[in-house]
C-alpha positions as a Python dict, from the first residue, in 0.01 Angstrom:
ca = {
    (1, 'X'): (0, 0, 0),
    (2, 'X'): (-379, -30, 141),
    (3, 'X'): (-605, 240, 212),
    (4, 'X'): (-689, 229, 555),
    (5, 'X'): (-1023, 428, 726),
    (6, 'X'): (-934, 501, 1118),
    (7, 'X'): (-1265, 586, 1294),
    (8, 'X'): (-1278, 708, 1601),
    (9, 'X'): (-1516, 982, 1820),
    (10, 'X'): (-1454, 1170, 2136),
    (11, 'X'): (-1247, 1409, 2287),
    (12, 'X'): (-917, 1495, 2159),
    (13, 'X'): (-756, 1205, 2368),
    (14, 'X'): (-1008, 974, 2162),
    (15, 'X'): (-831, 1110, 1874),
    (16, 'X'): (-451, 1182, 1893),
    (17, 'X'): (-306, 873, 1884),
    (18, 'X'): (-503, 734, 1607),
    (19, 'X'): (-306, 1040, 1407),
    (20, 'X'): (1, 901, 1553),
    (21, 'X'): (-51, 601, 1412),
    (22, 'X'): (-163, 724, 1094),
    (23, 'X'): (128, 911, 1050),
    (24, 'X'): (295, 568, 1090),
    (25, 'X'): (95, 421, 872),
    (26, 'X'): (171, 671, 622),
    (27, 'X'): (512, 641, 676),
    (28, 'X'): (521, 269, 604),
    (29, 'X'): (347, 305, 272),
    (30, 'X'): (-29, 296, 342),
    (31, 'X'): (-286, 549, 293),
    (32, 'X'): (-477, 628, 595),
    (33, 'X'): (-743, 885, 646),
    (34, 'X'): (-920, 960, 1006),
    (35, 'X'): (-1305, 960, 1047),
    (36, 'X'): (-1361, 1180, 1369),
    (37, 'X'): (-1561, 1463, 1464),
    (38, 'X'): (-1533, 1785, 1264),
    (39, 'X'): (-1371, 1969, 1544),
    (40, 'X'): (-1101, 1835, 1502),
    (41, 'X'): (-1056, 1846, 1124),
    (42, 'X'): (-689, 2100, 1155),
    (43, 'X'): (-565, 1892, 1425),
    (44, 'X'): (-546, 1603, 1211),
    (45, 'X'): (-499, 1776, 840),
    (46, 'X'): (-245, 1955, 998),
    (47, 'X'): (-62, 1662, 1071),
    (48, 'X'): (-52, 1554, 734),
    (49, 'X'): (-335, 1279, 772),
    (50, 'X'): (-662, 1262, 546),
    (51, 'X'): (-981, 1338, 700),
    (52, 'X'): (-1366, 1230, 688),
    (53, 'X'): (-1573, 1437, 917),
    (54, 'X'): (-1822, 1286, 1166),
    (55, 'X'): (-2103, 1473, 1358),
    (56, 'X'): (-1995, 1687, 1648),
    (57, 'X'): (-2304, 1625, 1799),
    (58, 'X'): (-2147, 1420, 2066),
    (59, 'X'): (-1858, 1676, 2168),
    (60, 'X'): (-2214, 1904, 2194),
    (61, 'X'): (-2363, 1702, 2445),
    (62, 'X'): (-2080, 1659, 2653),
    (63, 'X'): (-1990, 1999, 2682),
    (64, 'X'): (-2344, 2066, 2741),
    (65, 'X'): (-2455, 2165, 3099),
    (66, 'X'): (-2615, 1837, 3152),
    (67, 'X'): (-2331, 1681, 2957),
    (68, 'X'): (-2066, 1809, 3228),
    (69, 'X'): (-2305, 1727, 3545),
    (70, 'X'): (-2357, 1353, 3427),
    (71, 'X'): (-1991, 1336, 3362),
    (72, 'X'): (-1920, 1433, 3665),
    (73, 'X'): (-2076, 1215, 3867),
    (74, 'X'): (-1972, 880, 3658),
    (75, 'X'): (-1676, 756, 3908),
    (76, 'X'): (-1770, 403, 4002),
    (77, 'X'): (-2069, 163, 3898),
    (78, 'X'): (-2366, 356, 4036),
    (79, 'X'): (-2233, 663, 3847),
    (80, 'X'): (-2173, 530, 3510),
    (81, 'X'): (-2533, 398, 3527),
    (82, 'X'): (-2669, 735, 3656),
    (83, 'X'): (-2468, 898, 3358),
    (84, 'X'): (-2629, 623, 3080),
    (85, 'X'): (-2957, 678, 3201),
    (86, 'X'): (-2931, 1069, 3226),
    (87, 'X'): (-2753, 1092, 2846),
    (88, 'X'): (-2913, 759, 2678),
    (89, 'X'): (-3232, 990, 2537),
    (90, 'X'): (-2951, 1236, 2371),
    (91, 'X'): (-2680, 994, 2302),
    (92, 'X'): (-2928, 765, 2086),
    (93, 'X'): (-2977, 950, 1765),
    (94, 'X'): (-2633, 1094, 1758),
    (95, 'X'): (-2542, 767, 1755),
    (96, 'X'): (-2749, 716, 1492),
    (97, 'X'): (-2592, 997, 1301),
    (98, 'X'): (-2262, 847, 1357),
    (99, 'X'): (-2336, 478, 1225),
    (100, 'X'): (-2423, 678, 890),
    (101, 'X'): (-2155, 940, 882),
    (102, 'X'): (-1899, 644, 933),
    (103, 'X'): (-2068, 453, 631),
    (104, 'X'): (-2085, 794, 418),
    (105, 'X'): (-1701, 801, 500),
    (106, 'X'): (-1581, 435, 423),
    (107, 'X'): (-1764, 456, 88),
    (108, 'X'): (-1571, 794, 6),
    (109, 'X'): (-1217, 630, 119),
    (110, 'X'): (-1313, 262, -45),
    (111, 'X'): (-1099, 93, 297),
    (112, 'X'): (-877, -204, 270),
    (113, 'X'): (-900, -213, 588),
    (114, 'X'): (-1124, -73, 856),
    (115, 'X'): (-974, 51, 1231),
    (116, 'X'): (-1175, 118, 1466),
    (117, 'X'): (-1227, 294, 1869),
    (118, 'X'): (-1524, 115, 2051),
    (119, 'X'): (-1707, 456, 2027),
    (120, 'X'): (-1754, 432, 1651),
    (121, 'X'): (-2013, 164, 1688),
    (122, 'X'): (-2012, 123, 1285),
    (123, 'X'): (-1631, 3, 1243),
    (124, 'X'): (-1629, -360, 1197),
    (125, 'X'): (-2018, -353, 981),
    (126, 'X'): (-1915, -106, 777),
    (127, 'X'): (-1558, -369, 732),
    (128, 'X'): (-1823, -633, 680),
    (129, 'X'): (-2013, -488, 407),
    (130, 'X'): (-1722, -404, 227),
    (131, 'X'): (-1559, -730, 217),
    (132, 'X'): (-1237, -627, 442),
    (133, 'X'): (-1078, -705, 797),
    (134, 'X'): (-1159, -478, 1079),
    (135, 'X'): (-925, -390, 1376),
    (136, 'X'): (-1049, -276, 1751),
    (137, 'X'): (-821, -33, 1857),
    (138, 'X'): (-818, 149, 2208),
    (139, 'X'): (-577, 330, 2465),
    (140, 'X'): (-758, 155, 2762),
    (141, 'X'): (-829, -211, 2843),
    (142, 'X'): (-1194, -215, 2860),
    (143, 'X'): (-1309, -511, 2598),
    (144, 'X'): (-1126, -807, 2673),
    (145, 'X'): (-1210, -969, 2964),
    (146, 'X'): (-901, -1075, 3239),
    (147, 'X'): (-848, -1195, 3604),
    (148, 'X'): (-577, -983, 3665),
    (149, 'X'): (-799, -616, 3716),
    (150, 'X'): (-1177, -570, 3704),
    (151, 'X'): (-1358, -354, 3398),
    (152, 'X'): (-1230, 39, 3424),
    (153, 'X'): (-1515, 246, 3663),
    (154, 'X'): (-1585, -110, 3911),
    (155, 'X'): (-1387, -133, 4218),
    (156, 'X'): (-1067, -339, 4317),
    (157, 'X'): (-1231, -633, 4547),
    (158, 'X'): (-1052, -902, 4729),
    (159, 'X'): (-1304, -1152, 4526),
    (160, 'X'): (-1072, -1310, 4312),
    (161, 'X'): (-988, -1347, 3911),
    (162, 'X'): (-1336, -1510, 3865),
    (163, 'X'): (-1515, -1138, 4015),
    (164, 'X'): (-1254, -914, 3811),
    (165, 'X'): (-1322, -1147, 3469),
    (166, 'X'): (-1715, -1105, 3520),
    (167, 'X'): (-1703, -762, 3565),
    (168, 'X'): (-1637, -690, 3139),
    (169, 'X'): (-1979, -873, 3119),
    (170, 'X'): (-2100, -509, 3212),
    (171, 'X'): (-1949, -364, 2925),
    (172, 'X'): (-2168, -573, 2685),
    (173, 'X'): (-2488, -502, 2859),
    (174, 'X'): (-2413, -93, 2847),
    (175, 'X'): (-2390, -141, 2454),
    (176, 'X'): (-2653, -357, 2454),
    (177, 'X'): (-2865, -37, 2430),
    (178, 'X'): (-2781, -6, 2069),
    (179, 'X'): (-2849, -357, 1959),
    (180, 'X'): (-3132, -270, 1765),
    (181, 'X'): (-2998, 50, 1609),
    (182, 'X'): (-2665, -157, 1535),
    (183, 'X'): (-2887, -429, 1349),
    (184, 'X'): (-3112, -121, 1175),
    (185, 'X'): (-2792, -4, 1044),
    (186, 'X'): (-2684, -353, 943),
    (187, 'X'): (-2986, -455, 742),
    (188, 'X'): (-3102, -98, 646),
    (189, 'X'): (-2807, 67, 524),
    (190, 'X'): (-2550, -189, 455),
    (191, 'X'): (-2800, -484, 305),
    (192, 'X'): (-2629, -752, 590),
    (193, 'X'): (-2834, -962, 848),
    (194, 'X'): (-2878, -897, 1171),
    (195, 'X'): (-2657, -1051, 1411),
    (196, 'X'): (-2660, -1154, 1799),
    (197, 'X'): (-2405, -883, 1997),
    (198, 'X'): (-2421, -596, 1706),
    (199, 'X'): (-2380, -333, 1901),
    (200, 'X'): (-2077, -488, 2023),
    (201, 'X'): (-1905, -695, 1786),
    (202, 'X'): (-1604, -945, 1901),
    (203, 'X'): (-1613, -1190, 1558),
    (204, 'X'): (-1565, -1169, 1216),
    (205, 'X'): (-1841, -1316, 981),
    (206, 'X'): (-1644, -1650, 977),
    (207, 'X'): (-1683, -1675, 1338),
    (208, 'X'): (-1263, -1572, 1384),
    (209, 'X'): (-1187, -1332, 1695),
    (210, 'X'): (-1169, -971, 1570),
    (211, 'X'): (-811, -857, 1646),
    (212, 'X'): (-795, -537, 1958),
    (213, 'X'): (-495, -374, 1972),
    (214, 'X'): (-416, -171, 2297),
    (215, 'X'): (-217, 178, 2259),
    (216, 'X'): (-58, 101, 2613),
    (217, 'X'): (279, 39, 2750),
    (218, 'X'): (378, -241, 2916),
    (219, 'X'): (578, -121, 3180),
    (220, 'X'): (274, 32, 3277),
    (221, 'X'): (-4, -222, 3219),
    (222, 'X'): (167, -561, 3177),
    (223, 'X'): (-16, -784, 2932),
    (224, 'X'): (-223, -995, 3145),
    (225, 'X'): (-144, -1386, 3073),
    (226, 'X'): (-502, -1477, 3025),
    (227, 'X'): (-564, -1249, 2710),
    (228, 'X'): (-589, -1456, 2438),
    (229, 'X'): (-367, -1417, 2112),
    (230, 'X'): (-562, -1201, 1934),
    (231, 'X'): (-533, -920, 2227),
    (232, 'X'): (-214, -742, 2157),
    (233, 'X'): (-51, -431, 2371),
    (234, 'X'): (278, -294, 2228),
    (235, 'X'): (330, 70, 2337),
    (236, 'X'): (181, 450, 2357),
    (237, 'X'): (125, 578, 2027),
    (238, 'X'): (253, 903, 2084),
    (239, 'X'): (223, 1193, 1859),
    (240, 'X'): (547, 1410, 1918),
    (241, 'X'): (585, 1787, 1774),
    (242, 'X'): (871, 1713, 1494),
    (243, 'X'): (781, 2061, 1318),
    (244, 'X'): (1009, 2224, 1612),
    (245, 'X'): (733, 2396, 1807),
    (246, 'X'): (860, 2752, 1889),
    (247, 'X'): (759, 2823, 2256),
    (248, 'X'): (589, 3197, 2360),
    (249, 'X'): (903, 3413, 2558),
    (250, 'X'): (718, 3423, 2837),
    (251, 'X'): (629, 3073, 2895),
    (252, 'X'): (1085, 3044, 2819),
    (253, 'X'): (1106, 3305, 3054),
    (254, 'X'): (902, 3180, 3313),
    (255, 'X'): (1092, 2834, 3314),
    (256, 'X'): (1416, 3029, 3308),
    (257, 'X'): (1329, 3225, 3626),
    (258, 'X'): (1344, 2990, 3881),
    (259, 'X'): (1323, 2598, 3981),
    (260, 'X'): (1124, 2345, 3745),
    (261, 'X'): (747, 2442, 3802),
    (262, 'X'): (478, 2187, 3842),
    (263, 'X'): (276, 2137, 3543),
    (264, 'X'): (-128, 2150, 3619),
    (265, 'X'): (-360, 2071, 3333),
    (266, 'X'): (-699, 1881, 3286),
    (267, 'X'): (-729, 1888, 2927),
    (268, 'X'): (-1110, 1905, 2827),
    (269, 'X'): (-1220, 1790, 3139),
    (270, 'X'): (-1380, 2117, 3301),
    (271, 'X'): (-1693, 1997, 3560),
    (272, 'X'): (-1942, 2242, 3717),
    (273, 'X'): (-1697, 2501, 3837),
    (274, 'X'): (-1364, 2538, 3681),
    (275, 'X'): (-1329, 2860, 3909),
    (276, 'X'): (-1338, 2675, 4229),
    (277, 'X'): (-1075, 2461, 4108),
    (278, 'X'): (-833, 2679, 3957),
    (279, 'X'): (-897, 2844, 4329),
    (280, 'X'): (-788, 2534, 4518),
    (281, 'X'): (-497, 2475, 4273),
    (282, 'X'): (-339, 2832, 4296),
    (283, 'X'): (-372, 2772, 4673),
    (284, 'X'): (-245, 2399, 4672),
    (285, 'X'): (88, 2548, 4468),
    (286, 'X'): (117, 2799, 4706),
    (287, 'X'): (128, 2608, 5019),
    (288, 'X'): (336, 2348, 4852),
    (289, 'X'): (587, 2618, 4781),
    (290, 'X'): (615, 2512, 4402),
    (291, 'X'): (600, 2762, 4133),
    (292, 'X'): (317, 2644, 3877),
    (293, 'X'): (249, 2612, 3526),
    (294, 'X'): (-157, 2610, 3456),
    (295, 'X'): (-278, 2475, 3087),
    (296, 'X'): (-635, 2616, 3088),
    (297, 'X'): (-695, 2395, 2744),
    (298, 'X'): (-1023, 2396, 2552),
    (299, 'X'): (-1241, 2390, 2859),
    (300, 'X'): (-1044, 2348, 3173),
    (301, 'X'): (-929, 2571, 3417),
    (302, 'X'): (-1042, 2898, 3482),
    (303, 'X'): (-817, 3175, 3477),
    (304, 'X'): (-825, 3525, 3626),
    (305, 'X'): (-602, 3713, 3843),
    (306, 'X'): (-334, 3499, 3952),
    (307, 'X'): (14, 3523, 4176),
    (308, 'X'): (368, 3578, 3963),
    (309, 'X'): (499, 3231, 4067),
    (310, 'X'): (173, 3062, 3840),
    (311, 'X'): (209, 3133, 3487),
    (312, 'X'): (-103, 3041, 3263),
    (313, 'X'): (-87, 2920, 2912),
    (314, 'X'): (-333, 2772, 2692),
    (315, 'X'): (-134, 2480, 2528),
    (316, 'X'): (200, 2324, 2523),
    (317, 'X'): (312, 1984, 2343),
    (318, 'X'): (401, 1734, 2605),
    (319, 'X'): (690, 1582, 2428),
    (320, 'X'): (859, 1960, 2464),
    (321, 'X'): (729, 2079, 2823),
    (322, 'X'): (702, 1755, 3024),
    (323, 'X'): (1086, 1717, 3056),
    (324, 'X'): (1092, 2060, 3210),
    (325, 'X'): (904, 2048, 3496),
    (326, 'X'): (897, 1874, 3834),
    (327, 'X'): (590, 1701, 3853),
    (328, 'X'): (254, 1701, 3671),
    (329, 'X'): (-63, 1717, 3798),
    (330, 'X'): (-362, 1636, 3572),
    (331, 'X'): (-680, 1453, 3546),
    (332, 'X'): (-565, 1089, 3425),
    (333, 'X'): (-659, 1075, 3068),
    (334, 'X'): (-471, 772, 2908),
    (335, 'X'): (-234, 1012, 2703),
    (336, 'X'): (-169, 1268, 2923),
    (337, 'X'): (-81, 966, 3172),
    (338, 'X'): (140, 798, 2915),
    (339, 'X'): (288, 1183, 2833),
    (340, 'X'): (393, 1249, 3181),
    (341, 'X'): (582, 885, 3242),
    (342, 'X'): (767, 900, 2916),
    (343, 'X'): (912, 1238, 3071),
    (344, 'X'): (1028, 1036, 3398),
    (345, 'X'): (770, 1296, 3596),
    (346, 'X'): (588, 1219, 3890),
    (347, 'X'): (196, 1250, 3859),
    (348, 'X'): (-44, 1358, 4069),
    (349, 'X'): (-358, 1201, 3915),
    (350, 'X'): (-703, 1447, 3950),
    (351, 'X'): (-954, 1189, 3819),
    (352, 'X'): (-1304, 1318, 3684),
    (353, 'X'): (-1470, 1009, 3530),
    (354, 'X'): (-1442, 644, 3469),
    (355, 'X'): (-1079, 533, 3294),
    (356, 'X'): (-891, 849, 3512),
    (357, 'X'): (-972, 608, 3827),
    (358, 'X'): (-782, 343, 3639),
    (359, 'X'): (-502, 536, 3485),
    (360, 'X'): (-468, 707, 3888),
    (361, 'X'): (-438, 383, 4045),
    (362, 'X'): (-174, 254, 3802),
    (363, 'X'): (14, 551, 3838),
    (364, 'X'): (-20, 518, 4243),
    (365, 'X'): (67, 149, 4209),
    (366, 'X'): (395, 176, 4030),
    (367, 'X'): (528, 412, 4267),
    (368, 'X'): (526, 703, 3959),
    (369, 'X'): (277, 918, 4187),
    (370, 'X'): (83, 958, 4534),
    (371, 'X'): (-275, 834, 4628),
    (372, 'X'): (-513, 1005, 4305),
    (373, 'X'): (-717, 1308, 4417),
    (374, 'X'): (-1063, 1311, 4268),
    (375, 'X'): (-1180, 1602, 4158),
    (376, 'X'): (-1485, 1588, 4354),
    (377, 'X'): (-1294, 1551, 4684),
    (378, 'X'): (-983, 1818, 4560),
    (379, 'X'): (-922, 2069, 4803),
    (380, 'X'): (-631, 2305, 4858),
    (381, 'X'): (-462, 2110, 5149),
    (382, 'X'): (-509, 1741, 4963),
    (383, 'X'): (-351, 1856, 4659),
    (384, 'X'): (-105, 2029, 4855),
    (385, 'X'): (17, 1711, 5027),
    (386, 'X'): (30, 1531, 4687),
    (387, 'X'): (215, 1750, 4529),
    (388, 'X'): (494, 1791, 4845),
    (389, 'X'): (514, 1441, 4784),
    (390, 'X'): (580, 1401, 4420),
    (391, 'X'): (830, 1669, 4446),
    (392, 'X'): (998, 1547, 4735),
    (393, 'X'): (984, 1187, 4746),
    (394, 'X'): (1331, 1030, 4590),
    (395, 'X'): (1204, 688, 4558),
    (396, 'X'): (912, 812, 4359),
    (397, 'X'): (1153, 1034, 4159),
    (398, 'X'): (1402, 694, 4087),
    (399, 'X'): (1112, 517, 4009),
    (400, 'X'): (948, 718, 3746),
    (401, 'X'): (1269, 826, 3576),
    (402, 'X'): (1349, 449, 3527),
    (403, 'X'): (978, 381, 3374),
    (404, 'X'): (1024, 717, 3166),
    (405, 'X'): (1345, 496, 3042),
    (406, 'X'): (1191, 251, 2929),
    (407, 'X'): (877, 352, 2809),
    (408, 'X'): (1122, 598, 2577),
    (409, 'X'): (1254, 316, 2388),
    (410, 'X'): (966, 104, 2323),
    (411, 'X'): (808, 216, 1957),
    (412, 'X'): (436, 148, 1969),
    (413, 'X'): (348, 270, 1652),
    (414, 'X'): (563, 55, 1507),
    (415, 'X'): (438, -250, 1699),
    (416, 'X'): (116, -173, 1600),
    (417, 'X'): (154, -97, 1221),
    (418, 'X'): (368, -482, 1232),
    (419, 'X'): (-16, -640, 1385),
    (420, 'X'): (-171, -443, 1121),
    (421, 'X'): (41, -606, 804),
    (422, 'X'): (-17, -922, 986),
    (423, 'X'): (-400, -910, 989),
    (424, 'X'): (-342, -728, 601),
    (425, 'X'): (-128, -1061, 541),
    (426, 'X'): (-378, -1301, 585),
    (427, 'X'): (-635, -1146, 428),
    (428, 'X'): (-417, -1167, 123),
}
């Protein structure tokens, strides 16, 4: 049995399958407990998981006005620098804030083991200073640099594996910001030295690669031949209603009225104007001829008046409403992605920022969805013509019900918690 702190910061895709995997964890024996922004201190207590609270300060900015117009216009390299340079005077001391809150947790959970999402910039210190072995965990492939794809946010270029291998190198120089607040934190709160790459850390102290593990299926993302042993990619970590979630009668009602709707949902992602597109989607349904099902979740769509063949709700589990639609239309987050293939569902793929692109032209390139529709370029008629398509396309429909298959009965968690006892193992 080890206690084991799993810090992580974002939105709630940032932080549901780390409480998959802690209920895993748990499950096996250990003693987890999730470090994560205090909004979302019921989703994960709730779940049975032990929780540290981090600043919400982030969440703040990002939901901020500014927040949502830098977010928006992220897509591609040009935009992710645009959206460092317009949140790097904000996103500095609440980074800050999070290197301490991360420390103030580890010392109240006393880790065996430290896990750790990119974001939370103080995992593998924090591991340092307390004498145990750190894990990199993630649901995209952004850190570890292959031939196979470029970096998530750069383009797809005919310039070979040498181009697409380069491109991570921009992923160390957009942490590089934090370099000196990485190595303040080091030598001011945790009494270590400062160290080249700190904001960024890829070694242990003893100069051995620090293990990543990737929440991702491989029938989706095939581990790329040039990652080197101590990448590892084993399945979604997906965190499945097994309380027997009671549905509302009129979302039952609504499914029982008529053919399979199309599910349309973009989680937190809301932009500028969530009433122009909850406009273009409403049409888009209608001129597909599809009934619809709209999720408006915590800051999504926008909901008013709306026609008796759209029904609105505010949240469904996946696991339970996936299987009962036709198709699902959504903005590309990693889980929401990984949600709607397990179900054997076309997806229509909305992307607002950087990984969506990715996620969309995965989705598009195993034959589980049409050409993504960014949200900056969604219209009525183009999401109209996606949606025809993953409704009516039978090849599509084969193909995603065989990856739904077998992406059913692979068991990430478990493959996961197995390169966790390993790393535990050789500790000793």
């Amino acid at each position: 049995m080890t206690r084991i702190l799993i810090a992580t910061v974002g939105s709630r895709g940032d932080v549901q399958p780390y409480v998959a995997l802690a209920k895993g964890l748990r499950a096996a024996g250990h003693q987890p407990t999730i470090a994560t922004c205090a909004r979302f201190r019921d989703f994960v207590t709730d779940a049975g998981v032990a929780f540290e609270p981090l600043s919400d300060d982030i969440l703040k900015l990002l939901d901020s006005d500014a927040g949502r117009t830098a977010m928006e216009e992220s897509a591609g390299l040009l935009g992710m620098i645009r959206t460092s340079i317009a949140l790097a005077k904000q996103a500095g001391p609440i980074n800050e804030r999070l290197l301490a809150d991360v420390w103030r947790a580890a010392q109240n959970v006393e880790p065996g083991l430290v896990i750790y999402h990119p974001k939370a910039l103080a995992g593998p210190h924090v591991a340092e200073a307390m004498g145990v072995p750190a894990i990199e965990a993630l649901p995209v492939p952004m850190v570890v640099p292959t031939g196979d794809f470029p970096v998530i946010g750069l383009p797809r270029l005919p310039l070979g594996r040498r181009y697409n291998r380069l491109t991570y190198s921009l992923v160390s120089a957009g942490y590089r910001q934090y370099e000196k607040m990485a190595n303040r934190f080091r030598v001011d709160d945790l009494g270590l030295d400062p160290v080249k790459g700190a904001a960024m850390l890829t070694r242990t102290p003893d100069g051995a690669p620090i293990d990543v593990i990737h929440a991702i299926s491989t029938q989706v993302l095939p581990r790329p031949a040039d990652w080197p042993a101590h990448a590892h990619i084993g399945g979604y970590w997906f965190l499945d209603d097994d309380q027997g979630w009671t549905p509302p009668q009129e979302l039952v009602d609504f499914l029982d009225a008529g053919d399979p709707p199309v599910y349309v949902g973009f989680g937190s992602m809301a932009g500028r104007d969530p009433a122009r597109i909850t406009r273009e989607v409403v049409s888009a349904l209608e001129q597909a001829n599809v009934r619809g099902i709209l999720a408006t979740g915590w800051g999504g769509l926008d909901v008013d008046a709306l026609p008796d063949s759209v029904l609105a709700i505010t949240e469904a589990p996946h696991d339970w409403l996936f299987p009962r639609v036709s198709a699902v239309v959504h903005h590309g987050g990693a889980g929401t992605t990984a949600a709607g293939l397990r179900a054997g569902r076309p997806t229509v793929v909305c992307p607002f920022i950087i990984d969506q692109f990715f996620w969309g032209a995965r989705v598009e390139d195993l034959g589980a969805g049409p050409t993504p529709v960014p949200q900056r370029k969604l219209t009525a008629e183009r999401l109209a013509a996606a949606i025809r398509e993953a409704t009516t396309d039978p090849a599509m429909r084969e193909t995603t019900a065989r990856i739904g298959r077998e992406i059913a009965a692979e068991d990430g968690v478990a493959e996961a918690i197995d390169r966790i006892e390993a790393v535990l193992a050789r500790r000793g």
